[in-house]
Amino acid sequence: MNELLTLTIRQVRDLYARKSLSPLEYWQAVEERIDAFEPYVQALYLYDPENARAQAKASTERWQKGETLGILDGIPVTLKELIATKGDPVPLGTKAVELVPAAEDAPIAARCREDGAVIFAKTTCPDYGMLSSGLSSFHKLSRNPWDLSQNPGGSSAGASAAAAAGFGPLHIGTDIGGSVRLPAGWTGIFGFKPSQGRIPVDPYYVGRCAGPMTRFVEDAALSMEPLSRTDWRDGTSLPPNAFDWLDLDIDVRGLKIGLMLDAGTGLAAEDEVKEAVMAAARLFEQAGAEIVPVGPVITRAMLDGLDNFWRARFWGDIAGMDEERQSLILPYIFDWAKGGAHVSGVDAVRGFNQTIEMRKTCGKLFTTVDAVISPTNPVVSYPADWASPTNDPAAPFEHIAFTVPWNMSEQPASSINCGFSKSGMPIGLQIVGPRYADPFVLKLSKAFETWSGGVARWPEPPKG
């Protein structure tokens, strides 16, 4: 492992400023890591090392002249394939979509370019971003760097695999039910889903957020300044903020933190997962926080209603396709979507109304606690070629009960590694804060990272 890849963005920038490291030299270290790992994890789409070298060279010249563009100048970054970059097709992870070059950068891509980031690749995702898996009809199968037989999660599958493997410090994913946090938990990285609208997205939708996926909490926090700049294309975009995103100090004494070990529905948390989360809770308690057991915020009716609504919505998107194009969609996704053909308009609205019920239960819980901690994922891992932990299109969302309520309630939430299973796979701790209290969640995450020893392990590339 090249020691340069173990540095935070701030440390790399300090080396740039002292002219003891150039963006081009740093990129070369990242490129070598990608060469060693990418043939196995298959995390990247449109990877262009030659163009990355050119971007890094231009950044090197800016640093030499003292004319940098922003805080991400010279920092290698990937964007999830669903995030449009001008001139590149957006296949949405599926063979069913025509490959038409995007007319303009999406908000996130635009902010990264404004800052001078080295955007060297897009990252893979499943068809339409609809799975918590690296399984796709368009992309190669993405795998977990900790064990290539295992799933990296999704739908920000390539982003999590790239971050875990050490392909640079910053990877941007999207999250509508857990698609940043779930893969972060399964690959042992830090994933942050901010309050809805904090990072503008296009297209925007109920519960849809974007967020940084990194090895260090500080790197995610640093990225929030450029990424959270407002953009009119997102109708939920929040007003400009004046947060000091790098102020990560916090005293947790007196905070009341809810400990949720039962999601209320879906897959129950495995024993190893619960043990790791309870150990994390003890660290908060030792630092002076009050740990309060809390009940679930989601019910079977809520999850099934959301399932009905999402099926109906997605079926509406693809029903007009000719049969030849429909046949190109990943069968698991298509079989799930076909159920939407039988959902009435009334039932679809009733399903959507369950998102309001989730918002109510989440809001009520936060009248009694300052934050909530829980498992990110209920299970330790599952095979790389499975579409989900159940691998059953009739039960597609059994694994998102800990994560999806906070999308619907628009609250910030993170996933941070809190240990490893006996099989050597990472386990994720979810930390949730009040709506719009994004810096608070980052502070709690940084505190836990410090107490737990931070990034102590990195996966090694397969031999041969």
Short mmCIF file of N, CA and C in Angstrom, two decimals, residues 269-360:
data_model
loop_
_atom_site.label_atom_id
_atom_site.label_comp_id
_atom_site.label_asym_id
_atom_site.label_seq_id
_atom_site.Cartn_x
_atom_site.Cartn_y
_atom_site.Cartn_z
N ALA A 269 -31.29 -8.11 12.48
CA ALA A 269 -29.84 -7.94 12.57
C ALA A 269 -29.20 -9.22 13.09
N GLU A 270 -28.15 -9.65 12.41
CA GLU A 270 -27.42 -10.84 12.85
C GLU A 270 -26.68 -10.55 14.16
N ASP A 271 -26.36 -11.61 14.90
CA ASP A 271 -25.73 -11.45 16.21
C ASP A 271 -24.42 -10.67 16.12
N GLU A 272 -23.58 -10.99 15.13
CA GLU A 272 -22.30 -10.29 15.02
C GLU A 272 -22.49 -8.80 14.77
N VAL A 273 -23.52 -8.48 14.01
CA VAL A 273 -23.83 -7.07 13.72
C VAL A 273 -24.26 -6.37 15.00
N LYS A 274 -25.19 -6.98 15.73
CA LYS A 274 -25.67 -6.36 16.98
C LYS A 274 -24.54 -6.19 17.99
N GLU A 275 -23.69 -7.19 18.09
CA GLU A 275 -22.57 -7.10 19.03
C GLU A 275 -21.65 -5.93 18.70
N ALA A 276 -21.36 -5.74 17.42
CA ALA A 276 -20.48 -4.64 17.00
C ALA A 276 -21.13 -3.29 17.29
N VAL A 277 -22.43 -3.18 17.05
CA VAL A 277 -23.14 -1.92 17.28
C VAL A 277 -23.24 -1.63 18.78
N MET A 278 -23.48 -2.66 19.58
CA MET A 278 -23.52 -2.44 21.04
C MET A 278 -22.16 -2.03 21.58
N ALA A 279 -21.09 -2.57 21.01
CA ALA A 279 -19.74 -2.15 21.40
C ALA A 279 -19.52 -0.69 21.04
N ALA A 280 -20.04 -0.27 19.90
CA ALA A 280 -19.94 1.14 19.51
C ALA A 280 -20.72 2.03 20.48
N ALA A 281 -21.89 1.55 20.88
CA ALA A 281 -22.70 2.32 21.84
C ALA A 281 -21.94 2.52 23.14
N ARG A 282 -21.20 1.52 23.56
CA ARG A 282 -20.44 1.64 24.80
C ARG A 282 -19.37 2.73 24.70
N LEU A 283 -18.81 2.92 23.51
CA LEU A 283 -17.82 4.00 23.33
C LEU A 283 -18.47 5.37 23.51
N PHE A 284 -19.67 5.54 22.97
CA PHE A 284 -20.41 6.79 23.18
C PHE A 284 -20.72 6.97 24.67
N GLU A 285 -21.11 5.89 25.31
CA GLU A 285 -21.46 5.96 26.73
C GLU A 285 -20.23 6.30 27.58
N GLN A 286 -19.11 5.72 27.28
CA GLN A 286 -17.88 6.00 28.01
C GLN A 286 -17.45 7.45 27.85
N ALA A 287 -17.83 8.07 26.73
CA ALA A 287 -17.49 9.47 26.49
C ALA A 287 -18.48 10.42 27.13
N GLY A 288 -19.53 9.89 27.78
CA GLY A 288 -20.45 10.73 28.52
C GLY A 288 -21.85 10.85 27.96
N ALA A 289 -22.13 10.20 26.83
CA ALA A 289 -23.48 10.23 26.29
C ALA A 289 -24.38 9.26 27.04
N GLU A 290 -25.66 9.55 27.04
CA GLU A 290 -26.65 8.64 27.62
C GLU A 290 -27.22 7.78 26.50
N ILE A 291 -27.08 6.47 26.61
CA ILE A 291 -27.59 5.55 25.60
C ILE A 291 -28.98 5.07 26.01
N VAL A 292 -29.94 5.27 25.13
CA VAL A 292 -31.33 4.95 25.42
C VAL A 292 -31.85 3.96 24.37
N PRO A 293 -32.23 2.75 24.76
CA PRO A 293 -32.82 1.82 23.78
C PRO A 293 -34.09 2.43 23.17
N VAL A 294 -34.22 2.37 21.84
CA VAL A 294 -35.40 2.90 21.17
C VAL A 294 -35.97 1.85 20.23
N GLY A 295 -37.26 1.97 19.99
CA GLY A 295 -37.95 1.05 19.10
C GLY A 295 -37.84 1.46 17.65
N PRO A 296 -38.39 0.66 16.74
CA PRO A 296 -38.29 0.93 15.31
C PRO A 296 -39.16 2.09 14.87
N VAL A 297 -38.85 2.62 13.69
CA VAL A 297 -39.63 3.72 13.11
C VAL A 297 -40.32 3.29 11.82
N ILE A 298 -40.22 2.02 11.46
CA ILE A 298 -40.84 1.53 10.23
C ILE A 298 -41.61 0.25 10.53
N THR A 299 -42.70 0.06 9.82
CA THR A 299 -43.54 -1.13 9.98
C THR A 299 -43.60 -1.89 8.67
N ARG A 300 -44.16 -3.10 8.74
CA ARG A 300 -44.36 -3.90 7.53
C ARG A 300 -45.23 -3.15 6.53
N ALA A 301 -46.27 -2.50 7.01
CA ALA A 301 -47.17 -1.77 6.11
C ALA A 301 -46.44 -0.63 5.41
N MET A 302 -45.55 0.04 6.12
CA MET A 302 -44.79 1.13 5.51
C MET A 302 -43.86 0.61 4.42
N LEU A 303 -43.13 -0.47 4.72
CA LEU A 303 -42.20 -1.01 3.74
C LEU A 303 -42.92 -1.57 2.52
N ASP A 304 -44.04 -2.26 2.75
CA ASP A 304 -44.81 -2.81 1.62
C ASP A 304 -45.45 -1.69 0.80
N GLY A 305 -45.90 -0.65 1.47
CA GLY A 305 -46.48 0.47 0.74
C GLY A 305 -45.45 1.14 -0.15
N LEU A 306 -44.24 1.32 0.39
CA LEU A 306 -43.17 1.91 -0.40
C LEU A 306 -42.82 1.02 -1.58
N ASP A 307 -42.81 -0.29 -1.35
CA ASP A 307 -42.54 -1.25 -2.42
C ASP A 307 -43.58 -1.10 -3.53
N ASN A 308 -44.85 -1.04 -3.17
CA ASN A 308 -45.91 -0.86 -4.17
C ASN A 308 -45.72 0.43 -4.97
N PHE A 309 -45.42 1.50 -4.25
CA PHE A 309 -45.26 2.80 -4.90
C PHE A 309 -44.08 2.79 -5.86
N TRP A 310 -42.95 2.26 -5.41
CA TRP A 310 -41.77 2.22 -6.28
C TRP A 310 -41.97 1.30 -7.48
N ARG A 311 -42.65 0.17 -7.29
CA ARG A 311 -42.94 -0.71 -8.43
C ARG A 311 -43.81 0.00 -9.45
N ALA A 312 -44.87 0.65 -8.97
CA ALA A 312 -45.79 1.34 -9.88
C ALA A 312 -45.07 2.46 -10.63
N ARG A 313 -44.27 3.22 -9.90
CA ARG A 313 -43.54 4.32 -10.54
C ARG A 313 -42.58 3.80 -11.60
N PHE A 314 -41.82 2.75 -11.26
CA PHE A 314 -40.84 2.24 -12.21
C PHE A 314 -41.52 1.58 -13.40
N TRP A 315 -42.62 0.84 -13.15
CA TRP A 315 -43.34 0.23 -14.26
C TRP A 315 -43.84 1.32 -15.21
N GLY A 316 -44.27 2.45 -14.66
CA GLY A 316 -44.69 3.57 -15.50
C GLY A 316 -43.56 4.09 -16.37
N ASP A 317 -42.34 4.01 -15.87
CA ASP A 317 -41.18 4.48 -16.64
C ASP A 317 -40.84 3.56 -17.80
N ILE A 318 -41.06 2.25 -17.63
CA ILE A 318 -40.60 1.30 -18.64
C ILE A 318 -41.72 0.64 -19.43
N ALA A 319 -42.98 0.88 -19.05
CA ALA A 319 -44.10 0.21 -19.72
C ALA A 319 -44.17 0.55 -21.20
N GLY A 320 -43.72 1.76 -21.56
CA GLY A 320 -43.79 2.19 -22.96
C GLY A 320 -42.66 1.68 -23.82
N MET A 321 -41.69 1.01 -23.24
CA MET A 321 -40.58 0.43 -24.02
C MET A 321 -41.09 -0.72 -24.88
N ASP A 322 -40.45 -0.92 -26.03
CA ASP A 322 -40.80 -2.11 -26.80
C ASP A 322 -40.25 -3.34 -26.08
N GLU A 323 -40.81 -4.49 -26.41
CA GLU A 323 -40.47 -5.72 -25.69
C GLU A 323 -39.00 -6.07 -25.83
N GLU A 324 -38.40 -5.73 -26.97
CA GLU A 324 -36.99 -6.04 -27.17
C GLU A 324 -36.12 -5.29 -26.16
N ARG A 325 -36.43 -4.02 -25.92
CA ARG A 325 -35.66 -3.25 -24.95
C ARG A 325 -35.97 -3.73 -23.53
N GLN A 326 -37.22 -4.02 -23.25
CA GLN A 326 -37.56 -4.52 -21.91
C GLN A 326 -36.79 -5.80 -21.59
N SER A 327 -36.57 -6.62 -22.61
CA SER A 327 -35.88 -7.90 -22.39
C SER A 327 -34.42 -7.72 -22.02
N LEU A 328 -33.89 -6.51 -22.21
CA LEU A 328 -32.49 -6.23 -21.89
C LEU A 328 -32.29 -5.86 -20.42
N ILE A 329 -33.39 -5.52 -19.74
CA ILE A 329 -33.30 -5.17 -18.32
C ILE A 329 -32.96 -6.41 -17.52
N LEU A 330 -32.15 -6.25 -16.49
CA LEU A 330 -31.81 -7.36 -15.62
C LEU A 330 -33.10 -8.08 -15.20
N PRO A 331 -33.21 -9.39 -15.41
CA PRO A 331 -34.46 -10.10 -15.13
C PRO A 331 -34.99 -9.87 -13.71
N TYR A 332 -34.12 -9.84 -12.73
CA TYR A 332 -34.56 -9.61 -11.34
C TYR A 332 -35.31 -8.28 -11.24
N ILE A 333 -34.77 -7.24 -11.86
CA ILE A 333 -35.40 -5.92 -11.82
C ILE A 333 -36.72 -5.94 -12.59
N PHE A 334 -36.71 -6.56 -13.76
CA PHE A 334 -37.93 -6.58 -14.57
C PHE A 334 -39.03 -7.37 -13.89
N ASP A 335 -38.68 -8.51 -13.30
CA ASP A 335 -39.69 -9.32 -12.61
C ASP A 335 -40.30 -8.53 -11.44
N TRP A 336 -39.43 -7.78 -10.72
CA TRP A 336 -39.93 -6.94 -9.63
C TRP A 336 -40.85 -5.85 -10.17
N ALA A 337 -40.43 -5.20 -11.25
CA ALA A 337 -41.19 -4.06 -11.79
C ALA A 337 -42.55 -4.49 -12.33
N LYS A 338 -42.64 -5.71 -12.89
CA LYS A 338 -43.91 -6.16 -13.46
C LYS A 338 -45.04 -6.15 -12.44
N GLY A 339 -44.67 -6.29 -11.16
CA GLY A 339 -45.69 -6.22 -10.12
C GLY A 339 -46.38 -4.87 -10.09
N GLY A 340 -45.70 -3.84 -10.58
CA GLY A 340 -46.29 -2.51 -10.61
C GLY A 340 -47.42 -2.36 -11.60
N ALA A 341 -47.50 -3.27 -12.58
CA ALA A 341 -48.58 -3.22 -13.56
C ALA A 341 -49.93 -3.48 -12.92
N HIS A 342 -49.93 -4.15 -11.78
CA HIS A 342 -51.18 -4.52 -11.11
C HIS A 342 -51.49 -3.65 -9.90
N VAL A 343 -50.68 -2.59 -9.71
CA VAL A 343 -50.94 -1.66 -8.61
C VAL A 343 -51.86 -0.55 -9.13
N SER A 344 -53.02 -0.41 -8.51
CA SER A 344 -53.96 0.63 -8.94
C SER A 344 -53.43 2.00 -8.58
N GLY A 345 -54.00 3.01 -9.21
CA GLY A 345 -53.60 4.38 -8.88
C GLY A 345 -53.84 4.69 -7.41
N VAL A 346 -54.96 4.20 -6.88
CA VAL A 346 -55.27 4.44 -5.47
C VAL A 346 -54.23 3.77 -4.58
N ASP A 347 -53.88 2.53 -4.91
CA ASP A 347 -52.90 1.82 -4.08
C ASP A 347 -51.51 2.45 -4.20
N ALA A 348 -51.18 2.98 -5.37
CA ALA A 348 -49.89 3.67 -5.53
C ALA A 348 -49.84 4.90 -4.63
N VAL A 349 -50.94 5.65 -4.58
CA VAL A 349 -50.99 6.82 -3.72
C VAL A 349 -50.93 6.40 -2.25
N ARG A 350 -51.63 5.34 -1.91
CA ARG A 350 -51.56 4.84 -0.54
C ARG A 350 -50.12 4.43 -0.19
N GLY A 351 -49.44 3.83 -1.16
CA GLY A 351 -48.05 3.47 -0.93
C GLY A 351 -47.18 4.69 -0.70
N PHE A 352 -47.38 5.72 -1.52
CA PHE A 352 -46.63 6.96 -1.34
C PHE A 352 -46.91 7.57 0.03
N ASN A 353 -48.15 7.48 0.47
CA ASN A 353 -48.51 8.05 1.77
C ASN A 353 -47.75 7.40 2.92
N GLN A 354 -47.25 6.19 2.70
CA GLN A 354 -46.45 5.55 3.75
C GLN A 354 -45.13 6.28 3.98
N THR A 355 -44.67 7.03 2.98
CA THR A 355 -43.46 7.83 3.21
C THR A 355 -43.76 8.94 4.22
N ILE A 356 -44.98 9.44 4.21
CA ILE A 356 -45.38 10.46 5.19
C ILE A 356 -45.45 9.84 6.58
N GLU A 357 -45.95 8.60 6.65
CA GLU A 357 -46.00 7.92 7.95
C GLU A 357 -44.59 7.72 8.51
N MET A 358 -43.65 7.38 7.64
CA MET A 358 -42.26 7.25 8.10
C MET A 358 -41.74 8.58 8.63
N ARG A 359 -42.05 9.64 7.93
CA ARG A 359 -41.61 10.97 8.38
C ARG A 359 -42.17 11.26 9.77
N LYS A 360 -43.42 10.88 10.01
CA LYS A 360 -44.04 11.13 11.32
C LYS A 360 -43.34 10.35 12.42
#
